[in-house]
Coordinates of C-alpha atoms and ligand atoms in Angstrom, one line a residue:
X27 CA 28.6 -29.4 -19.7
X28 CA 30.7 -31.6 -17.1
X29 CA 29.3 -34.5 -15.9
X30 CA 29.9 -35.3 -12.2
X31 CA 32.0 -37.7 -12.0
X32 CA 54.6 -42.6 2.3
X33 CA 52.5 -42.9 4.1
X34 CA 54.5 -40.7 6.2
X35 CA 53.3 -38.4 8.4
X36 CA 56.0 -34.9 9.1
X37 CA 55.5 -31.9 10.7
X38 CA 53.9 -33.0 14.0
X39 CA 50.3 -32.9 13.4
X40 CA 49.5 -33.9 17.4
X41 CA 47.7 -37.1 17.2
X42 CA 48.8 -40.4 18.3
X43 CA 49.5 -43.0 15.4
X44 CA 45.7 -44.8 15.8
X45 CA 43.2 -46.3 13.5
X46 CA 40.1 -44.7 12.3
X47 CA 38.0 -43.2 14.6
X48 CA 34.6 -44.5 13.8
X49 CA 34.0 -48.2 14.2
X50 CA 31.7 -48.7 11.1
X51 CA 34.2 -50.8 9.9
X52 CA 36.5 -53.9 10.6
X53 CA 40.0 -53.5 11.5
X54 CA 42.7 -55.9 12.5
X55 CA 42.0 -56.2 16.1
X56 CA 38.4 -57.4 15.2
X57 CA 39.6 -60.7 14.0
X58 CA 41.2 -63.5 15.4
X59 CA 43.8 -64.7 12.2
X60 CA 45.4 -67.7 13.4
X61 CA 45.8 -70.3 10.9
X62 CA 43.5 -68.2 8.8
X63 CA 44.1 -67.2 4.9
X64 CA 43.4 -63.6 4.4
X65 CA 43.2 -62.3 1.1
X66 CA 44.9 -59.0 1.6
X67 CA 44.2 -55.9 -1.3
X68 CA 46.7 -53.6 -1.1
X69 CA 48.0 -50.8 -3.4
X70 CA 51.5 -51.1 -4.8
X71 CA 51.1 -49.4 -8.0
X72 CA 54.7 -47.7 -8.4
X73 CA 56.7 -45.8 -10.6
X74 CA 58.8 -47.1 -13.4
X75 CA 61.5 -46.3 -14.8
X76 CA 60.4 -45.9 -18.9
X77 CA 64.1 -47.3 -20.0
X78 CA 64.2 -50.7 -17.7
X79 CA 60.5 -51.0 -16.3
X80 CA 62.6 -50.7 -12.9
X81 CA 60.7 -49.7 -9.8
X82 CA 61.9 -45.6 -9.3
X83 CA 60.3 -45.8 -5.9
X84 CA 59.0 -47.7 -3.5
X85 CA 57.1 -45.5 -0.9
X86 CA 54.2 -47.3 -1.5
X87 CA 55.6 -50.7 -0.5
X88 CA 56.8 -49.7 2.1
X89 CA 53.8 -48.4 3.7
X90 CA 52.5 -51.7 3.6
X91 CA 54.6 -53.5 5.6
X92 CA 52.8 -52.9 8.9
X93 CA 49.8 -54.7 7.8
X94 CA 51.8 -57.9 6.0
X95 CA 54.2 -58.0 9.0
X96 CA 51.0 -58.0 11.8
X97 CA 49.2 -60.3 10.0
X98 CA 52.3 -62.5 9.4
X99 CA 52.9 -62.1 13.3
X100 CA 50.0 -63.3 14.2
X101 CA 50.3 -66.8 12.4
X102 CA 48.1 -65.8 9.2
X103 CA 48.6 -67.4 5.7
X104 CA 48.6 -63.8 3.8
X105 CA 47.6 -63.9 0.2
X106 CA 48.2 -60.5 -1.3
X107 CA 46.6 -59.1 -4.5
X108 CA 48.0 -55.7 -6.2
X109 CA 48.2 -54.0 -9.2
X110 CA 50.7 -52.0 -11.7
X111 CA 49.2 -49.7 -14.1
X112 CA 47.0 -50.4 -16.5
X113 CA 46.6 -52.6 -19.4
X114 CA 47.9 -51.3 -22.2
X115 CA 49.8 -48.7 -20.6
X116 CA 54.1 -49.0 -21.0
X117 CA 54.2 -49.5 -16.8
X118 CA 51.5 -52.4 -17.2
X119 CA 54.2 -55.1 -15.9
X120 CA 54.0 -58.2 -13.5
X121 CA 54.8 -57.8 -9.9
X122 CA 57.9 -59.9 -9.5
X123 CA 60.2 -56.7 -8.2
X124 CA 57.2 -55.4 -5.8
X125 CA 57.4 -59.2 -4.0
X126 CA 61.3 -59.0 -3.7
X127 CA 61.2 -55.5 -2.3
X128 CA 58.2 -56.3 -0.5
X129 CA 60.3 -59.1 0.8
X130 CA 63.4 -56.8 1.3
X131 CA 61.5 -54.3 3.4
X132 CA 59.9 -57.0 5.5
X133 CA 63.0 -59.0 6.3
X134 CA 61.2 -61.9 5.5
X135 CA 60.1 -64.1 2.1
X136 CA 57.1 -63.2 -0.2
X137 CA 56.6 -65.8 -2.5
X138 CA 55.8 -64.3 -6.0
X139 CA 53.1 -66.8 -7.7
X140 CA 52.3 -65.0 -11.7
X141 CA 48.9 -66.1 -11.7
X142 CA 46.1 -64.6 -10.0
X143 CA 42.9 -67.3 -10.5
X144 CA 44.6 -70.2 -12.5
X145 CA 45.7 -73.6 -10.9
X146 CA 49.3 -71.9 -10.2
X147 CA 47.6 -69.5 -7.8
X148 CA 45.6 -72.2 -6.1
X149 CA 48.1 -74.4 -5.6
X150 CA 50.4 -71.9 -4.1
X151 CA 47.5 -70.8 -2.1
X152 CA 46.7 -74.0 -0.5
X153 CA 50.3 -74.9 0.1
X154 CA 50.8 -72.1 2.4
X155 CA 51.6 -72.4 6.2
X156 CA 50.7 -69.7 8.8
X157 CA 53.1 -66.6 9.0
X158 CA 54.1 -67.2 5.4
X159 CA 53.1 -64.4 2.7
X160 CA 52.6 -64.7 -1.2
X161 CA 52.1 -62.1 -3.7
X162 CA 50.0 -63.1 -6.6
X163 CA 50.2 -61.9 -10.0
X164 CA 48.9 -58.1 -11.4
X165 CA 45.1 -58.4 -10.8
X166 CA 44.5 -56.1 -13.6
X167 CA 45.4 -59.2 -16.0
X168 CA 42.1 -60.0 -15.9
X169 CA 38.9 -58.6 -17.3
X170 CA 36.6 -58.3 -14.7
X171 CA 39.2 -56.1 -12.8
X172 CA 38.4 -52.6 -15.2
X173 CA 35.1 -52.9 -15.1
X174 CA 33.5 -50.5 -12.5
X175 CA 29.9 -51.9 -10.6
X176 CA 28.6 -51.8 -7.6
X177 CA 29.8 -54.8 -4.9
X178 CA 26.9 -56.7 -5.4
X179 CA 27.6 -57.2 -9.2
X180 CA 31.4 -57.4 -8.6
X181 CA 30.6 -60.5 -5.6
X182 CA 29.5 -62.5 -8.9
X183 CA 32.6 -61.5 -10.6
X184 CA 35.0 -64.6 -11.9
X185 CA 37.9 -63.0 -9.2
X186 CA 35.5 -63.4 -6.5
X187 CA 34.0 -66.5 -7.0
X188 CA 37.2 -68.4 -7.6
X189 CA 38.9 -67.3 -4.9
X190 CA 36.5 -66.7 -1.8
X191 CA 36.0 -70.6 -1.3
X192 CA 39.7 -70.2 -0.5
X193 CA 40.3 -67.7 2.1
X194 CA 38.9 -66.9 5.4
X195 CA 39.0 -62.6 5.8
X196 CA 39.5 -60.2 3.4
X197 CA 41.8 -57.0 4.3
X198 CA 41.6 -54.3 2.5
X199 CA 45.2 -51.7 2.6
X200 CA 45.1 -50.1 -0.7
X201 CA 44.0 -46.4 0.6
X202 CA 45.3 -45.4 -2.9
X203 CA 42.8 -47.4 -5.0
X204 CA 39.8 -46.6 -2.4
X205 CA 38.2 -44.5 -5.1
X206 CA 37.9 -47.1 -7.2
X207 CA 35.1 -49.6 -7.6
X208 CA 36.6 -52.8 -8.6
X209 CA 36.5 -56.2 -8.3
X210 CA 39.2 -56.6 -6.0
X211 CA 38.5 -53.7 -4.5
X212 CA 34.8 -54.1 -3.3
X213 CA 33.4 -57.7 -4.5
X214 CA 35.0 -59.5 -1.6
X215 CA 33.3 -58.0 1.1
X216 CA 30.0 -59.2 0.2
X217 CA 31.6 -62.9 0.5
X218 CA 33.7 -62.7 3.6
X219 CA 34.4 -61.1 6.7
X220 CA 36.2 -57.8 5.7
X221 CA 38.6 -56.0 7.8
X222 CA 40.7 -52.2 6.8
X223 CA 44.5 -52.9 7.2
X224 CA 46.6 -50.3 9.3
X225 CA 47.7 -48.1 6.2
X226 CA 43.8 -47.5 5.2
X227 CA 43.0 -46.6 9.2
X228 CA 45.9 -44.9 9.4
X229 CA 45.3 -42.6 6.6
X230 CA 41.6 -41.8 7.0
X231 CA 42.1 -40.7 10.4
X232 CA 44.9 -38.4 9.7
X233 CA 43.0 -36.9 6.7
X234 CA 40.1 -36.5 8.7
X235 CA 42.0 -34.9 11.5
X236 CA 44.2 -32.5 9.4
X237 CA 42.3 -31.7 6.3
X238 CA 38.7 -31.6 8.0
X239 CA 38.4 -27.8 7.3
X240 CA 40.9 -26.7 4.6
X241 CA 42.1 -22.8 5.4
X242 CA 41.8 -20.2 2.8
X243 CA 43.5 -19.2 0.5
X244 CA 43.8 -22.8 -1.0
X245 CA 45.6 -23.5 -4.1
X246 CA 45.2 -27.1 -5.7
X247 CA 48.2 -27.8 -7.8
X248 CA 47.4 -30.8 -10.1
X249 CA 49.7 -32.9 -12.7
X250 CA 50.6 -36.0 -14.0
X251 CA 49.8 -37.8 -16.7
X252 CA 46.5 -38.6 -16.0
X253 CA 44.9 -35.6 -17.2
X254 CA 41.2 -37.3 -18.1
X255 CA 40.5 -36.9 -14.6
X256 CA 41.9 -33.6 -14.0
X257 CA 39.1 -31.6 -15.5
X258 CA 36.3 -32.6 -13.3
X259 CA 38.8 -32.5 -10.4
X260 CA 39.0 -28.8 -11.2
X261 CA 35.3 -28.4 -11.5
X262 CA 34.3 -29.8 -8.0
X263 CA 37.0 -28.5 -6.2
X264 CA 36.0 -25.3 -7.6
X265 CA 32.7 -25.3 -7.4
X266 CA 33.0 -26.6 -4.2
X267 CA 35.0 -23.5 -3.2
X268 CA 37.9 -26.3 -1.6
X269 CA 40.1 -24.6 -3.5
X270 CA 40.6 -20.5 -4.7
X271 CA 42.9 -21.5 -7.5
X272 CA 44.1 -24.4 -9.3
X273 CA 47.7 -24.8 -11.1
X274 CA 47.6 -27.4 -13.7
X275 CA 51.3 -28.7 -14.7
X276 CA 52.7 -31.4 -15.8
X277 CA 51.3 -33.4 -19.1
X278 CA 47.9 -32.5 -18.0
X279 CA 49.4 -28.9 -18.3
X280 CA 49.7 -29.4 -21.4
X281 CA 46.6 -30.9 -22.6
X282 CA 45.2 -28.0 -21.3
X283 CA 47.2 -25.3 -23.0
X284 CA 46.0 -27.3 -26.0
X285 CA 42.7 -26.9 -24.6
X286 CA 43.1 -23.4 -24.7
X287 CA 44.1 -23.3 -28.3
X288 CA 47.8 -22.7 -28.1
X289 CA 49.8 -25.4 -30.4
X290 CA 51.6 -27.1 -28.1
X291 CA 53.4 -29.5 -31.0
X292 CA 53.2 -33.3 -32.3
X293 CA 55.5 -34.2 -29.8
X294 CA 53.9 -32.9 -26.8
X295 CA 50.8 -34.1 -28.4
X296 CA 52.0 -37.7 -28.7
X297 CA 53.4 -37.9 -24.9
X298 CA 49.9 -37.7 -23.8
X299 CA 48.7 -40.6 -25.7
X300 CA 45.3 -42.1 -24.7
X301 CA 44.2 -39.1 -22.7
X302 CA 43.9 -36.9 -25.5
X303 CA 40.6 -38.1 -26.3
X304 CA 37.6 -36.1 -28.0
X305 CA 35.7 -36.0 -24.4
X306 CA 38.6 -35.2 -22.0
X307 CA 39.5 -32.2 -24.7
X308 CA 35.9 -31.0 -24.5
X309 CA 35.6 -31.1 -20.9
X310 CA 39.1 -29.2 -20.5
X311 CA 37.5 -26.5 -22.7
X312 CA 34.6 -26.8 -20.8
X313 CA 36.1 -25.9 -17.3
X314 CA 38.1 -23.2 -18.7
X315 CA 35.1 -21.3 -19.9
X316 CA 33.2 -21.6 -16.7
X317 CA 36.3 -21.2 -14.1
X318 CA 38.2 -18.8 -16.5
X319 CA 41.0 -16.9 -14.2
X320 CA 40.7 -19.2 -11.3
X321 CA 42.4 -21.8 -13.6
X322 CA 46.6 -21.1 -14.3
X323 CA 48.5 -22.8 -16.7
X324 CA 51.8 -22.4 -17.3
X325 CA 53.0 -19.5 -19.3
X326 CA 56.3 -20.9 -20.8
X327 CA 57.7 -24.9 -20.8
X328 CA 60.7 -26.3 -20.6
X329 CA 62.5 -28.6 -23.7
X330 CA 65.7 -30.2 -24.3
X331 CA 67.6 -28.7 -26.9
X332 CA 71.2 -29.8 -27.4
X333 CA 71.2 -31.3 -23.9
X334 CA 70.2 -28.2 -22.1
X335 CA 66.9 -27.0 -20.7
X336 CA 65.6 -24.2 -22.7
X337 CA 62.6 -22.4 -21.4
X338 CA 60.3 -21.3 -24.2
X339 CA 56.9 -19.1 -23.9
X340 CA 53.8 -20.5 -24.9
X341 CA 53.3 -17.8 -27.4
X342 CA 56.5 -19.0 -29.2
X343 CA 55.4 -22.8 -29.5
X344 CA 55.4 -25.2 -31.1
X345 CA 58.5 -26.8 -30.6
X346 CA 60.2 -29.8 -31.9
X347 CA 61.2 -31.1 -28.9
X348 CA 58.2 -32.5 -26.3
X349 CA 57.6 -29.9 -23.3
X350 CA 59.3 -32.1 -20.4
X351 CA 58.9 -29.2 -17.2
X352 CA 57.1 -25.9 -16.6
X353 CA 59.3 -23.2 -17.7
X354 CA 61.1 -20.7 -15.1
X355 CA 58.3 -18.0 -15.6
X356 CA 55.8 -20.2 -14.6
X357 CA 57.8 -21.5 -11.8
X358 CA 58.2 -18.2 -10.3
X359 CA 54.7 -17.2 -10.9
X360 CA 52.9 -19.9 -9.3
X361 CA 55.7 -20.2 -6.7
X362 CA 54.1 -17.0 -5.2
X363 CA 50.6 -18.1 -5.4
X364 CA 51.6 -21.0 -3.2
X365 CA 53.6 -19.1 -1.0
X366 CA 50.3 -16.9 0.1
X367 CA 48.5 -19.8 0.4
X368 CA 46.8 -20.9 3.8
X369 CA 46.4 -25.0 2.2
X370 CA 48.3 -26.4 -0.7
X371 CA 47.7 -29.8 -2.1
X372 CA 49.9 -31.5 -5.0
X373 CA 48.9 -34.6 -7.2
X374 CA 51.0 -35.3 -10.0
X375 CA 54.7 -33.7 -10.7
X376 CA 55.0 -30.6 -12.8
X377 CA 57.3 -32.4 -15.7
X378 CA 59.6 -35.6 -16.0
X379 CA 61.5 -34.8 -12.5
X380 CA 63.3 -38.6 -12.9
X381 CA 65.5 -36.5 -15.8
X382 CA 68.5 -34.5 -14.3
X383 CA 67.3 -30.6 -15.5
X384 CA 63.6 -31.3 -15.6
X385 CA 62.9 -31.8 -11.7
X386 CA 63.1 -27.8 -11.5
X387 CA 59.4 -27.4 -11.8
X388 CA 58.2 -30.1 -9.3
X389 CA 60.8 -29.5 -6.8
X390 CA 60.4 -25.7 -6.5
X391 CA 56.9 -25.9 -6.4
X392 CA 57.2 -28.4 -3.7
X393 CA 59.8 -26.1 -1.8
X394 CA 57.3 -23.4 -1.9
X395 CA 54.8 -25.7 -0.4
X396 CA 57.0 -25.9 2.4
X397 CA 58.0 -22.6 2.5
X398 CA 54.3 -21.2 2.6
X399 CA 53.2 -21.1 6.5
X400 CA 50.4 -22.9 5.4
X401 CA 49.3 -26.5 5.4
X402 CA 51.2 -28.6 2.6
X403 CA 50.0 -31.7 1.7
X404 CA 51.0 -34.3 -1.2
X405 CA 49.3 -37.0 -2.9
X406 CA 50.4 -40.0 -5.2
X407 CA 52.8 -43.0 -6.0
X408 CA 54.9 -40.4 -8.5
X409 CA 54.3 -37.1 -6.3
X410 CA 55.6 -38.8 -3.2
X411 CA 58.7 -40.2 -4.8
X412 CA 59.5 -37.0 -6.6
X413 CA 59.1 -35.4 -2.6
X414 CA 61.5 -38.4 -1.3
X415 CA 63.7 -37.5 -4.0
X416 CA 64.1 -34.0 -3.1
X417 CA 64.4 -34.5 0.5
X418 CA 61.0 -32.7 1.0
X419 CA 58.9 -35.8 2.2
X420 CA 59.4 -34.9 5.7
X421 CA 59.0 -31.0 5.4
X422 CA 55.4 -31.1 4.2
X423 CA 52.7 -31.3 6.7
X424 CA 51.5 -34.8 5.1
X425 CA 52.1 -37.5 2.3
X426 CA 49.4 -39.4 1.4
X427 CA 49.6 -42.4 -0.8
X428 CA 47.0 -41.9 -2.6
X429 CA 46.3 -39.8 -5.4
X430 CA 43.0 -39.8 -6.9
X431 CA 41.7 -41.3 -3.5
X432 CA 42.9 -38.4 -1.8
X433 CA 41.1 -36.5 -4.0
X434 CA 37.9 -38.1 -4.0
X435 CA 38.3 -37.6 0.2
X436 CA 39.2 -33.9 -0.7
X437 CA 35.8 -33.6 -1.9
X438 CA 33.4 -35.7 0.5
X439 CA 33.0 -38.7 -2.1
X440 CA 32.0 -42.0 -0.6
X441 CA 35.2 -44.1 -1.1
X442 CA 33.7 -47.3 -2.3
X443 CA 36.1 -49.6 -0.5
X444 CA 34.8 -48.0 2.5
X445 CA 31.2 -48.1 1.8
X446 CA 31.9 -51.9 1.0
X447 CA 33.7 -52.6 4.1
X448 CA 30.9 -51.3 6.1
X449 CA 28.6 -53.2 3.8
X450 CA 30.7 -56.5 5.2
X451 CA 30.5 -55.2 8.9
X452 CA 26.8 -55.2 9.0
X453 CA 26.9 -58.4 7.0
X454 CA 29.1 -60.5 9.1
X455 CA 29.0 -58.6 12.3
X456 CA 33.1 -58.2 14.0
Ligands
LIG527 C1 47.4 -44.5 -8.6 O1 48.0 -44.7 -8.7 O2 46.4 -43.8 -8.6 C2 46.3 -45.9 -7.5 O3 46.9 -47.2 -8.0 C3 44.8 -46.3 -8.7 O4 45.3 -46.1 -9.9 P1 44.1 -46.1 -11.5 O5 44.6 -44.4 -11.2 O6 45.0 -46.8 -12.4 O7 42.8 -46.9 -10.8

């Protein structure tokens, strides 16, 4: 059984660019940050080029610029904390490039310190002047950051106990990670007065405004590499009726084909890496059994053969080459469903869109979202990166920096970061 578990607004939405509508938690207006040390948690987890580990798209970095600029302008000492990927993954790297890109977008220096709680980090913080910004190292270097726990537990974690004596305020602008209950996201709110940043407030406000009640028929397109989250997401959106149909593409689509008994071949299976656990696989089988025809899987895939895109029907699999995209028949089938929907939501690309010839699936599904008369919402770092690359970012109804966080929001699940910010307001006031 399945267990429970650019920032850019585009089509005019008819609301002012203002913050969260309730005042259950503090925002930047609520404190005087002058000369104070502020720990700012952001989500600048970016898609990287596998070959040279360069950042492919800096949309998430651009999205936090207003908050950083405002805090610097208010003469705070801004200590920025962030993660990139997960320990053990190929794109788990330090944040030097992120600091350089933030600095470029801010047009102000952002010093990078490749340390989180050690002497180097503490020294850098103690030497800061008002109006300066420092980005610390990848917070997921710390073991305590990979634990999911209650905020009171995290308030005792090493990260929090080492840093909170050095700061006056904690500001969270990491909307993309708001569904995670990790210590950098929920532990500090128990220790110091805290507020949401501009991006967090803006995302919540915009999403509440446009996604209060998604119109039916509603289709969810779930792709990307985080296959482990997908069966649970499908079960929740279909059981709750938020979605009428779910289309599964990308690496997640390959994994679902495998779960349906299709031999996708060793190369495609290998690309699924650590996500292909027995537990995830069983969850996919269960959700396929439970929801049957409401889950649409690719009927063909695209592989690279002699330097060309070649489509192979799933009945003709396996192939020696890995599937890099959905095939043309799948595209045609999925486009029809999307075009007749009143709400479409996409999180995760349909294929390796960075590679010429294999962007077609992702691009065509996004085009259908734009062409449909309904509301179109994109979420997640890779998806928004792809939309910018295809020049479609300005044509969808809303593009969120959150992937998993946006999904949790759509499912009306409490976001741990918001709960912790509320707790902080009750504890410390405004
Ligand atoms: C994301 O990209 O969805 C966020 O940065 C959270 O990353 P995670 O899924 O690795 O926690």
